Tab-separated table of C-alpha atoms and ligand atoms in Angstrom:
chain	number	residue	atom	x	y	z
I	115	MET	CA	-65.351	-7.365	42.101
I	116	SER	CA	-65.670	-5.909	38.716
I	117	ASN	CA	-63.782	-3.089	40.054
I	118	ARG	CA	-61.392	-4.933	41.698
I	119	ILE	CA	-60.754	-6.447	38.404
I	120	LYS	CA	-61.034	-3.597	36.063
I	121	ASN	CA	-57.319	-2.443	35.586
I	122	LEU	CA	-55.704	-5.941	34.775
I	123	SER	CA	-54.324	-7.486	32.160
I	124	THR	CA	-55.152	-10.649	30.657
I	125	ARG	CA	-53.332	-12.646	32.205
I	126	GLU	CA	-53.704	-11.107	35.731
I	127	LEU	CA	-57.389	-11.512	35.342
I	128	MET	CA	-57.203	-15.309	34.294
I	129	ALA	CA	-54.806	-15.773	37.302
I	130	GLN	CA	-56.614	-14.011	39.817
I	131	LEU	CA	-59.993	-15.111	39.027
I	132	ALA	CA	-57.954	-18.902	39.163
I	133	LYS	CA	-56.916	-17.584	42.748
I	134	GLU	CA	-60.094	-16.788	44.034
I	135	SER	CA	-61.933	-19.208	42.690
I	136	GLU	CA	-59.673	-21.608	44.995
I	137	GLY	CA	-61.519	-22.995	48.042
I	138	LEU	CA	-64.819	-22.137	46.486
I	139	SER	CA	-67.589	-25.575	46.887
I	140	ILE	CA	-67.995	-26.533	42.903
I	141	SER	CA	-71.441	-24.426	42.876
I	142	ASP	CA	-70.182	-21.539	44.645
I	143	ARG	CA	-67.104	-21.552	41.279
I	144	ARG	CA	-69.696	-22.122	38.667
I	145	ASP	CA	-71.287	-18.518	39.791
I	146	PHE	CA	-68.163	-16.827	40.194
I	147	LEU	CA	-66.415	-18.289	37.225
I	148	LYS	CA	-69.785	-17.490	35.116
I	149	HIS	CA	-70.338	-13.839	36.637
I	150	GLY	CA	-66.064	-13.546	36.793
I	151	MET	CA	-66.254	-14.156	32.827
I	152	LEU	CA	-69.070	-12.182	31.785
I	153	ALA	CA	-67.316	-8.427	33.582
I	154	ALA	CA	-64.011	-9.720	31.930
I	155	GLY	CA	-65.995	-10.111	28.553
I	156	ALA	CA	-67.900	-7.239	28.651
I	157	MET	CA	-64.206	-5.282	29.800
I	158	THR	CA	-61.849	-5.455	27.031
I	159	ALA	CA	-61.693	-7.450	23.914
I	160	THR	CA	-58.973	-9.705	24.504
I	161	THR	CA	-60.769	-12.696	25.807
I	162	PHE	CA	-62.398	-15.514	24.355
I	163	SER	CA	-66.012	-14.393	24.933
I	164	GLY	CA	-67.895	-12.074	23.045
I	165	LEU	CA	-71.805	-12.478	22.028
I	166	ALA	CA	-71.839	-15.202	18.638
I	167	GLY	CA	-74.192	-13.963	15.567
I	168	ALA	CA	-77.540	-14.976	17.222
I	169	THR	CA	-80.687	-16.023	14.821
I	170	ASP	CA	-84.039	-15.609	17.111
I	171	ALA	CA	-83.831	-12.915	19.184
I	172	LYS	CA	-86.630	-14.311	20.582
I	173	ASN	CA	-84.737	-16.885	22.079
I	174	LEU	CA	-81.912	-14.781	23.253
I	175	PRO	CA	-82.199	-13.351	26.758
I	176	PRO	CA	-83.594	-12.037	28.632
I	177	MET	CA	-86.378	-14.134	27.113
I	178	GLU	CA	-87.330	-17.930	27.694
I	179	PRO	CA	-85.884	-19.742	24.807
I	180	GLU	CA	-88.840	-21.644	22.651
I	181	TRP	CA	-87.922	-25.051	24.015
I	182	GLY	CA	-88.017	-24.473	27.231
I	183	ARG	CA	-91.823	-23.734	27.140
I	184	ARG	CA	-92.341	-27.327	25.919
I	185	LEU	CA	-92.188	-31.169	26.276
I	186	GLY	CA	-89.391	-32.960	24.993
I	187	ALA	CA	-89.228	-36.501	23.576
I	188	GLY	CA	-89.163	-39.199	26.956
I	189	VAL	CA	-86.934	-41.408	27.346
I	190	ILE	CA	-86.687	-44.506	24.901
I	191	ASP	CA	-87.638	-42.176	22.480
I	192	LYS	CA	-84.525	-43.289	20.545
I	193	PRO	CA	-83.136	-46.437	22.479
I	194	TYR	CA	-79.510	-45.424	20.787
I	195	GLY	CA	-78.880	-41.937	20.705
I	196	GLU	CA	-77.365	-40.282	18.166
I	197	PRO	CA	-75.675	-36.123	17.667
I	198	SER	CA	-77.810	-33.952	17.863
I	199	LYS	CA	-79.844	-32.881	14.617
I	200	TYR	CA	-77.066	-30.023	14.599
I	201	GLU	CA	-74.137	-31.845	14.173
I	202	SER	CA	-74.923	-33.459	11.066
I	203	GLY	CA	-72.242	-31.597	9.603
I	204	VAL	CA	-69.595	-34.028	11.518
I	205	VAL	CA	-69.755	-36.850	9.016
I	206	ARG	CA	-66.907	-38.742	7.663
I	207	ARG	CA	-66.095	-37.773	3.499
I	208	THR	CA	-64.496	-39.249	0.766
I	209	VAL	CA	-62.948	-37.686	-2.224
I	210	PRO	CA	-64.142	-39.623	-4.987
I	211	TRP	CA	-61.497	-39.518	-7.555
I	212	LEU	CA	-59.096	-41.550	-4.571
I	213	THR	CA	-60.784	-44.968	-5.858
I	214	ALA	CA	-62.766	-46.443	-8.682
I	215	GLU	CA	-65.486	-48.464	-5.964
I	216	SER	CA	-66.670	-47.737	-2.610
I	217	ILE	CA	-66.168	-51.130	-1.421
I	218	ALA	CA	-62.368	-50.716	-2.003
I	219	SER	CA	-62.438	-47.171	-1.073
I	220	ILE	CA	-61.427	-44.921	2.518
I	221	SER	CA	-63.680	-42.395	3.868
I	222	MET	CA	-61.946	-40.121	6.867
I	223	THR	CA	-62.222	-39.429	10.151
I	224	PRO	CA	-63.341	-34.817	10.802
I	225	ILE	CA	-59.822	-34.618	13.023
I	226	GLN	CA	-61.551	-30.550	12.832
I	227	ASP	CA	-64.343	-31.185	14.523
I	228	LEU	CA	-63.169	-33.405	17.404
I	229	LYS	CA	-62.236	-33.057	20.805
I	230	GLY	CA	-59.429	-34.593	23.205
I	231	ILE	CA	-58.250	-37.664	21.926
I	232	ILE	CA	-61.219	-40.329	21.078
I	233	THR	CA	-62.586	-40.865	17.878
I	234	PRO	CA	-66.158	-41.654	18.019
I	235	ASN	CA	-67.182	-44.690	16.873
I	236	GLY	CA	-69.853	-43.784	13.684
I	237	LEU	CA	-66.789	-41.680	12.870
I	238	VAL	CA	-63.329	-43.667	12.251
I	239	PHE	CA	-62.290	-43.281	9.383
I	240	GLU	CA	-62.872	-46.324	7.407
I	241	ARG	CA	-61.161	-48.580	4.987
I	242	TYR	CA	-61.823	-51.558	3.043
I	243	HIS	CA	-60.982	-54.020	-0.148
I	244	ALA	CA	-64.139	-55.657	-0.551
I	245	GLY	CA	-66.897	-54.069	1.009
I	246	VAL	CA	-68.266	-54.407	4.923
I	247	ALA	CA	-68.699	-58.193	5.987
I	248	GLN	CA	-71.510	-58.775	7.926
I	249	ILE	CA	-70.653	-61.571	9.885
I	250	ASN	CA	-72.985	-63.748	12.767
I	251	PRO	CA	-70.490	-63.730	15.760
I	252	GLN	CA	-72.092	-66.818	16.381
I	253	GLU	CA	-71.077	-68.511	12.870
I	254	HIS	CA	-67.425	-66.864	12.997
I	255	ARG	CA	-63.989	-68.582	14.181
I	256	LEU	CA	-60.484	-67.588	14.818
I	257	MET	CA	-58.370	-70.387	13.459
I	258	ILE	CA	-54.367	-70.286	14.696
I	259	HIS	CA	-52.179	-72.965	13.245
I	260	GLY	CA	-48.707	-73.696	10.947
I	261	LEU	CA	-45.891	-74.217	13.702
I	262	VAL	CA	-47.495	-74.686	16.740
I	263	ASP	CA	-48.022	-77.141	19.203
I	264	ARG	CA	-51.597	-77.046	18.801
I	265	PRO	CA	-54.046	-75.714	16.707
I	266	ILE	CA	-56.889	-73.975	17.545
I	267	ILE	CA	-60.145	-72.950	16.485
I	268	PHE	CA	-61.371	-70.438	18.812
I	269	THR	CA	-65.500	-69.244	18.910
I	270	MET	CA	-66.655	-65.538	19.795
I	271	GLU	CA	-66.931	-66.992	23.148
I	272	ASP	CA	-63.724	-68.388	23.890
I	273	LEU	CA	-62.433	-65.355	23.283
I	274	MET	CA	-64.668	-63.585	25.180
I	275	ARG	CA	-63.818	-65.853	28.354
I	276	PHE	CA	-60.103	-64.623	28.189
I	277	PRO	CA	-59.407	-61.649	30.804
I	278	SER	CA	-59.714	-58.556	28.631
I	279	VAL	CA	-57.376	-55.397	28.834
I	280	SER	CA	-59.099	-52.120	27.103
I	281	GLU	CA	-55.992	-49.791	25.378
I	282	ILE	CA	-56.455	-46.242	23.986
I	283	LYS	CA	-54.369	-46.369	20.830
I	284	PHE	CA	-54.368	-44.806	17.344
I	285	ILE	CA	-55.136	-46.387	13.719
I	286	GLU	CA	-53.469	-44.614	10.273
I	287	CYS	CA	-53.608	-45.969	7.190
I	288	PRO	CA	-50.119	-45.018	6.199
I	289	ALA	CA	-51.683	-43.438	3.248
I	290	ASN	CA	-52.624	-40.406	5.669
I	291	GLY	CA	-51.396	-37.521	3.410
I	292	GLY	CA	-50.141	-39.834	1.088
I	293	MET	CA	-52.562	-37.591	-1.571
I	294	GLU	CA	-49.916	-34.346	-1.127
I	295	TRP	CA	-46.216	-36.446	-1.628
I	296	LYS	CA	-46.305	-33.846	-4.885
I	297	GLY	CA	-47.800	-30.958	-3.522
I	298	ALA	CA	-50.346	-29.318	-2.126
I	299	GLN	CA	-53.864	-30.527	-3.121
I	300	MET	CA	-56.392	-31.140	-0.398
I	301	GLU	CA	-58.256	-27.819	1.198
I	302	ALA	CA	-59.575	-29.269	3.923
I	303	LEU	CA	-57.592	-30.855	6.824
I	304	GLN	CA	-60.091	-34.174	6.757
I	305	PHE	CA	-58.766	-34.592	3.502
I	306	THR	CA	-54.985	-34.195	4.268
I	307	HIS	CA	-55.090	-35.915	7.524
I	308	GLY	CA	-58.021	-37.805	8.013
I	309	MET	CA	-57.420	-41.137	7.671
I	310	LEU	CA	-56.468	-41.028	11.996
I	311	SER	CA	-58.791	-42.816	14.586
I	312	CYS	CA	-58.170	-43.479	18.269
I	313	CYS	CA	-60.140	-45.359	20.278
I	314	GLU	CA	-60.203	-47.495	23.333
I	315	TRP	CA	-59.612	-50.713	22.199
I	316	THR	CA	-60.741	-53.881	23.788
I	317	GLY	CA	-59.688	-57.518	23.115
I	318	VAL	CA	-57.216	-60.133	24.098
I	319	PRO	CA	-52.894	-59.983	24.045
I	320	LEU	CA	-52.514	-61.968	21.158
I	321	ARG	CA	-49.254	-63.529	22.700
I	322	VAL	CA	-52.335	-65.116	25.655
I	323	LEU	CA	-53.493	-66.772	22.114
I	324	LEU	CA	-50.447	-67.603	20.701
I	325	GLU	CA	-49.298	-69.134	24.364
I	326	GLU	CA	-51.846	-71.542	24.102
I	327	ALA	CA	-51.054	-72.624	20.826
I	328	GLY	CA	-47.819	-73.274	21.809
I	329	VAL	CA	-45.774	-70.976	19.036
I	330	LYS	CA	-42.917	-73.367	17.680
I	331	PRO	CA	-39.409	-72.022	18.155
I	332	GLU	CA	-38.923	-72.209	14.647
I	333	GLY	CA	-41.876	-69.482	14.058
I	334	LYS	CA	-40.756	-66.523	13.175
I	335	TRP	CA	-43.419	-64.705	10.849
I	336	ILE	CA	-47.378	-64.868	11.596
I	337	LEU	CA	-50.049	-63.849	8.764
I	338	ALA	CA	-53.229	-62.679	9.560
I	339	GLU	CA	-56.269	-63.128	7.364
I	340	GLY	CA	-59.728	-61.543	7.389
I	341	ALA	CA	-62.472	-63.367	6.210
I	342	ASP	CA	-64.142	-60.429	4.306
I	343	GLY	CA	-64.237	-60.614	0.661
I	344	SER	CA	-60.615	-59.140	0.130
I	345	HIS	CA	-59.470	-61.427	2.556
I	346	MET	CA	-56.963	-59.347	3.157
I	347	SER	CA	-53.612	-60.636	4.885
I	348	ARG	CA	-50.087	-59.131	6.189
I	349	SER	CA	-47.032	-61.172	7.494
I	350	ILE	CA	-46.303	-59.781	11.004
I	351	PRO	CA	-42.788	-60.842	12.639
I	352	ILE	CA	-43.371	-63.060	15.826
I	353	GLU	CA	-41.388	-59.691	18.209
I	354	LYS	CA	-44.711	-57.401	17.419
I	355	ALA	CA	-47.371	-60.166	17.741
I	356	LEU	CA	-45.486	-61.520	21.436
I	357	ASP	CA	-45.528	-58.080	22.151
I	358	ASP	CA	-48.144	-55.504	21.854
I	359	THR	CA	-50.217	-56.694	19.426
I	360	LEU	CA	-53.755	-57.429	20.105
I	361	VAL	CA	-57.151	-59.072	19.146
I	362	VAL	CA	-59.796	-57.081	19.378
I	363	TYR	CA	-63.653	-57.623	20.233
I	364	ALA	CA	-64.519	-54.288	21.192
I	365	GLN	CA	-64.347	-50.166	20.350
I	366	ASN	CA	-65.070	-47.514	22.904
I	367	GLY	CA	-66.958	-49.386	25.139
I	368	GLU	CA	-69.037	-51.383	22.737
I	369	MET	CA	-68.544	-54.154	20.664
I	370	LEU	CA	-66.957	-53.138	17.251
I	371	ARG	CA	-68.674	-51.572	14.596
I	372	PRO	CA	-69.076	-53.786	11.213
I	373	GLU	CA	-66.902	-51.428	9.539
I	374	GLN	CA	-64.080	-51.756	11.921
I	375	GLY	CA	-63.836	-55.312	12.281
I	376	TYR	CA	-66.933	-57.105	13.797
I	377	PRO	CA	-67.085	-59.312	15.698
I	378	LEU	CA	-62.807	-59.243	15.598
I	379	ARG	CA	-59.836	-57.716	14.176
I	380	LEU	CA	-56.240	-57.333	15.032
I	381	LEU	CA	-54.796	-53.978	15.978
I	382	ASN	CA	-50.753	-53.427	15.686
I	383	PRO	CA	-50.163	-50.528	17.929
I	384	GLY	CA	-48.647	-47.535	16.839
I	385	TRP	CA	-48.175	-49.556	13.542
I	386	GLU	CA	-49.531	-48.995	9.413
I	387	GLY	CA	-53.614	-48.970	9.882
I	388	ASN	CA	-53.103	-51.955	7.123
I	389	THR	CA	-52.076	-54.307	9.066
I	390	SER	CA	-54.460	-54.530	11.879
I	391	ILE	CA	-56.554	-56.911	10.104
I	392	LYS	CA	-60.440	-56.627	10.058
I	393	TRP	CA	-63.020	-59.691	10.351
I	394	LEU	CA	-60.119	-61.417	11.525
I	395	ARG	CA	-60.298	-65.116	10.881
I	396	ARG	CA	-57.311	-66.768	10.588
I	397	ILE	CA	-53.185	-66.349	12.346
I	398	GLU	CA	-51.000	-69.145	10.298
I	399	VAL	CA	-47.515	-69.192	12.357
I	400	GLY	CA	-44.399	-69.347	9.709
I	401	ASP	CA	-40.551	-69.023	9.113
I	402	LYS	CA	-40.798	-66.064	6.768
I	403	PRO	CA	-43.006	-63.649	5.563
I	404	TRP	CA	-45.620	-64.578	3.116
I	405	TYR	CA	-45.220	-61.772	0.605
I	406	GLN	CA	-48.775	-61.378	0.151
I	407	ARG	CA	-50.564	-58.600	-2.217
I	408	GLU	CA	-50.753	-55.989	-0.009
I	409	GLU	CA	-47.139	-55.889	1.425
I	410	THR	CA	-45.644	-56.175	-2.455
I	411	SER	CA	-47.486	-54.308	-5.423
I	412	LYS	CA	-49.496	-51.991	-2.356
I	413	TYR	CA	-48.297	-50.898	1.089
I	414	THR	CA	-44.484	-50.762	-0.167
I	415	ASP	CA	-42.933	-47.682	-0.374
I	416	LEU	CA	-41.289	-46.469	-4.198
I	417	MET	CA	-38.184	-44.558	-3.641
I	418	ALA	CA	-36.369	-42.201	-6.142
I	419	ASP	CA	-34.181	-44.871	-7.570
I	420	GLY	CA	-37.525	-47.388	-8.106
I	421	ARG	CA	-36.491	-49.359	-5.345
I	422	ALA	CA	-39.181	-50.174	-2.692
I	423	ARG	CA	-39.115	-50.268	1.281
I	424	LYS	CA	-40.946	-52.822	2.287
I	425	PHE	CA	-42.218	-53.982	5.533
I	426	THR	CA	-42.418	-50.601	6.476
I	427	PHE	CA	-44.242	-50.929	9.508
I	428	VAL	CA	-44.055	-48.469	11.936
I	429	GLN	CA	-46.270	-44.980	11.572
I	430	GLU	CA	-43.849	-42.006	12.144
I	431	THR	CA	-43.743	-38.934	14.412
I	432	ASN	CA	-46.425	-36.809	13.044
I	433	SER	CA	-48.519	-33.835	13.990
I	434	VAL	CA	-51.184	-31.687	12.721
I	435	ILE	CA	-52.543	-27.924	13.643
I	436	THR	CA	-56.678	-28.964	13.804
I	437	SER	CA	-57.290	-25.514	14.746
I	438	PRO	CA	-56.950	-23.082	12.901
I	439	CYS	CA	-57.163	-25.454	10.040
I	440	PRO	CA	-59.207	-24.720	6.247
I	441	GLU	CA	-62.479	-26.070	7.901
I	442	LYS	CA	-62.086	-23.988	11.073
I	443	PRO	CA	-60.659	-20.118	10.143
I	444	ILE	CA	-60.194	-17.829	12.672
I	445	ILE	CA	-63.476	-15.554	13.399
I	446	LYS	CA	-62.342	-12.976	15.860
I	447	SER	CA	-58.931	-11.467	16.438
I	448	GLY	CA	-57.815	-11.883	19.671
I	449	LEU	CA	-56.706	-14.338	22.021
I	450	ILE	CA	-57.262	-17.739	19.996
I	451	GLU	CA	-56.284	-21.237	21.416
I	452	ILE	CA	-54.258	-23.079	18.424
I	453	GLU	CA	-54.550	-26.614	19.228
I	454	GLY	CA	-53.553	-29.822	17.192
I	455	LEU	CA	-52.681	-33.634	17.597
I	456	ALA	CA	-49.675	-35.434	17.745
I	457	TRP	CA	-48.590	-38.902	17.038
I	458	THR	CA	-46.002	-41.861	17.207
I	459	GLY	CA	-45.543	-44.970	16.780
I	460	ARG	CA	-42.664	-45.794	18.514
I	461	GLY	CA	-44.204	-43.726	22.270
I	462	LYS	CA	-45.050	-41.420	23.532
I	463	ILE	CA	-45.214	-37.545	22.598
I	464	LYS	CA	-42.455	-35.966	24.071
I	465	GLN	CA	-42.948	-32.479	23.008
I	466	VAL	CA	-44.708	-30.400	20.266
I	467	ASP	CA	-43.674	-26.650	19.015
I	468	ILE	CA	-45.583	-24.443	17.134
I	469	SER	CA	-44.171	-22.092	14.246
I	470	PHE	CA	-45.731	-19.047	13.644
I	471	ASP	CA	-43.253	-18.302	10.604
I	472	GLY	CA	-42.512	-21.230	8.530
I	473	GLY	CA	-40.404	-23.246	10.581
I	474	ILE	CA	-37.372	-20.401	11.524
I	475	SER	CA	-38.788	-19.733	14.842
I	476	TRP	CA	-40.241	-22.244	17.387
I	477	VAL	CA	-42.072	-21.887	20.572
I	478	PRO	CA	-43.237	-24.968	22.467
I	479	ALA	CA	-46.464	-26.320	22.916
I	480	LYS	CA	-48.344	-27.113	26.297
I	481	LEU	CA	-49.519	-31.124	25.731
I	482	LYS	CA	-53.362	-31.446	27.601
I	483	GLY	CA	-54.983	-34.197	28.596
I	484	LEU	CA	-53.739	-37.446	28.321
I	485	VAL	CA	-50.105	-38.380	26.784
I	486	LEU	CA	-50.216	-41.955	26.130
I	487	ASP	CA	-48.097	-44.333	24.252
I	488	LYS	CA	-49.454	-44.727	20.855
I	489	ALA	CA	-52.237	-42.855	20.984
I	490	LEU	CA	-53.276	-38.904	19.669
I	491	THR	CA	-51.613	-36.832	21.468
I	492	ARG	CA	-53.476	-32.925	22.123
I	493	PHE	CA	-51.280	-30.063	22.044
I	494	SER	CA	-52.212	-26.431	22.585
I	495	LEU	CA	-50.810	-22.937	22.360
I	496	VAL	CA	-52.917	-19.846	23.544
I	497	THR	CA	-51.550	-16.777	21.531
I	498	LYS	CA	-52.868	-13.747	20.125
I	499	TRP	CA	-54.001	-13.051	16.677
I	500	ASP	CA	-54.606	-9.471	14.800
I	501	GLY	CA	-54.608	-9.917	11.134
I	502	GLN	CA	-50.726	-11.059	10.812
I	503	PRO	CA	-50.719	-13.356	8.135
I	504	TRP	CA	-48.866	-16.802	9.980
I	505	LEU	CA	-47.358	-19.670	7.892
I	506	LEU	CA	-48.310	-22.042	11.105
I	507	GLN	CA	-47.023	-25.565	11.942
I	508	SER	CA	-46.559	-28.145	14.433
I	509	ARG	CA	-43.261	-30.071	14.754
I	510	ALA	CA	-43.440	-33.612	17.611
I	511	VAL	CA	-40.767	-35.030	19.003
I	512	ASP	CA	-41.372	-38.446	20.320
I	513	GLU	CA	-39.990	-39.939	23.355
I	514	THR	CA	-36.985	-41.770	21.307
I	515	GLY	CA	-36.078	-38.218	20.318
I	516	TYR	CA	-37.541	-39.119	16.677
I	517	VAL	CA	-37.657	-35.108	15.506
I	518	GLN	CA	-40.408	-34.792	12.780
I	519	PRO	CA	-38.941	-33.599	9.188
I	520	THR	CA	-39.433	-31.266	7.163
I	521	LEU	CA	-40.907	-31.902	4.172
I	522	ARG	CA	-38.002	-31.237	2.173
I	523	GLN	CA	-35.756	-33.279	4.447
I	524	LEU	CA	-38.054	-36.606	3.894
I	525	ARG	CA	-38.648	-35.986	0.023
I	526	GLU	CA	-34.827	-35.972	0.083
I	527	ALA	CA	-34.825	-38.877	1.939
I	528	ARG	CA	-37.731	-40.752	-0.231
I	529	GLY	CA	-38.317	-39.077	-3.427
I	530	THR	CA	-41.680	-38.367	-4.674
I	531	ASN	CA	-43.175	-41.860	-5.856
I	532	SER	CA	-44.190	-42.997	-2.640
I	533	ILE	CA	-48.100	-42.822	-1.385
I	534	TYR	CA	-47.217	-44.419	2.273
I	535	HIS	CA	-45.783	-42.708	4.926
I	536	LYS	CA	-45.807	-39.231	4.220
I	537	ASN	CA	-45.279	-37.774	8.128
I	538	SER	CA	-43.604	-34.059	7.061
I	539	ILE	CA	-44.216	-30.778	9.193
I	540	HIS	CA	-47.309	-29.412	7.597
I	541	THR	CA	-48.019	-25.714	7.168
I	542	TRP	CA	-51.223	-23.817	7.355
I	543	LYS	CA	-50.966	-20.241	5.153
I	544	ILE	CA	-52.671	-17.937	7.340
I	545	GLU	CA	-54.546	-15.175	5.328
I	546	ALA	CA	-54.721	-11.652	7.343
I	547	ASN	CA	-59.131	-12.107	6.680
I	548	GLY	CA	-58.347	-15.233	9.102
I	549	GLU	CA	-58.796	-17.882	6.566
I	550	VAL	CA	-56.360	-21.204	6.014
I	551	LYS	CA	-54.694	-22.380	3.214
I	552	ASN	CA	-52.961	-25.479	2.427
I	553	VAL	CA	-49.637	-24.632	1.221
I	554	GLN	CA	-45.694	-25.924	1.159
I	555	ILE	CA	-43.022	-24.797	2.419
I	556	SER	CA	-40.220	-26.104	-0.282
X	42	MTE	N1	-60.197	-57.746	6.249
X	42	MTE	C1	-59.780	-56.839	5.851
X	42	MTE	N2	-58.658	-56.040	7.121
X	42	MTE	C2	-57.997	-54.541	7.195
X	42	MTE	C3	-58.286	-54.345	5.569
X	42	MTE	C4	-59.394	-54.489	4.512
X	42	MTE	O1	-59.679	-53.958	3.593
X	42	MTE	N3	-59.810	-55.781	5.205
X	42	MTE	N4	-58.484	-52.694	5.436
X	42	MTE	C5	-57.059	-52.102	6.279
X	42	MTE	C6	-56.499	-51.230	6.004
X	42	MTE	S1	-55.755	-50.500	4.605
X	42	MTE	C7	-56.381	-50.069	6.943
X	42	MTE	S2	-55.860	-48.586	7.023
X	42	MTE	C8	-57.303	-50.471	8.480
X	42	MTE	C9	-58.408	-49.210	8.563
X	42	MTE	O2	-59.052	-49.802	9.879
X	42	MTE	P1	-60.614	-49.019	10.348
X	42	MTE	O3	-61.319	-49.059	8.876
X	42	MTE	O4	-61.265	-49.372	10.990
X	42	MTE	O5	-60.404	-47.306	10.029
X	42	MTE	O6	-57.834	-51.795	8.356
X	42	MTE	C10	-57.359	-52.845	7.787
X	42	MTE	N5	-57.584	-54.026	8.034
X	43	MO	MO1	-55.340	-48.420	4.960
């Protein structure tokens, strides 16, 4: 076989490998691909593979590695598993100067290290206004009252008896990227875009619970309140509450983490993470918004003329290239896969384009894997890099036709006073040595 494929280009080679592997059983195919890829790797520098810098020759083929010569740990050595010790650098991080204290602070998800679209529970960014409440689920209650026919107090058992739904949705803090309204300053993707997660959430539609209580015709808004020390509370229009808002108790298959609001949180898909009240204890139905602290002095967007936008609920269409990025420089010339994430609070991502020249020209990327409503969507483009300096950008378009704005367009519309809702096209500068710098093009 290696003779036959010797003189083909990489693209022809990949096509031929795909064609020849059709109709083979899975184990045949694995052997086939292994041999095919090895042959290809040996021939040309335009493939992805290559021997990485090894550390200890005694563990390398054709030697039997050290771990293959002894027994490992037994089955319940760790009843609740954890990542390999070699992945200990994949952690949430915070920027110390952002906040005065860790109890009213924020940690960011290492999106540069993640695959697919799901954020593992231990890496979901955290935002608290008064630390993590530790709540015994048996002592937790959800009260629904106000403009309703039948005020109700639910136990966790009551809530978990309702038929459940599981949905994959992103949560983004509206302050994501907020440190960069006036200029680029964060030399890491984790800090420019890491207030972002995407999980499979399980719970009950809020609509179902509101129907149990019977919303009176005058009921136009709800107030959701947390049980933590901040009693964080937000006003939400009844249309959203009756549409896709969920009351959730599980994330990615297990009960919520304390950091995410155990045992109960609200989830407003596609809306400011701030409205997804954690440690949810109370929902009041009213006829107007409450104007709480987190919807007046905070989580409003100060414009250039001194006025503030309020109730800017939707997380607008956004995207960023996650590989390469400052934490993941290009390490080798030749073929590379450019990958990134796109998301929109307005529905599904329709298209993502990539620019190598700072937005002068664009080529379409491929959306890969699941493309879901109000979920992270992964995109990819395979290309070649031979040391050219790129100004690499991604631009997302959602199913409503909304196009992610340039930084200039966003600043023209909103000024630079705000902290929130910075969804402009992001630029990475790729240097000749493959390093990636965070820059802004005005
Ligand atoms: N009760 C309560 N709910 C809360 C908060 C809080 O401090 N207290 N923080 C909010 C903010 S600002 C955001 S961005 C999201 C973050 O959710 P996460 O910590 O699960 O990532 O929770 C929201 N819900
Ligand atoms: Mo937030």
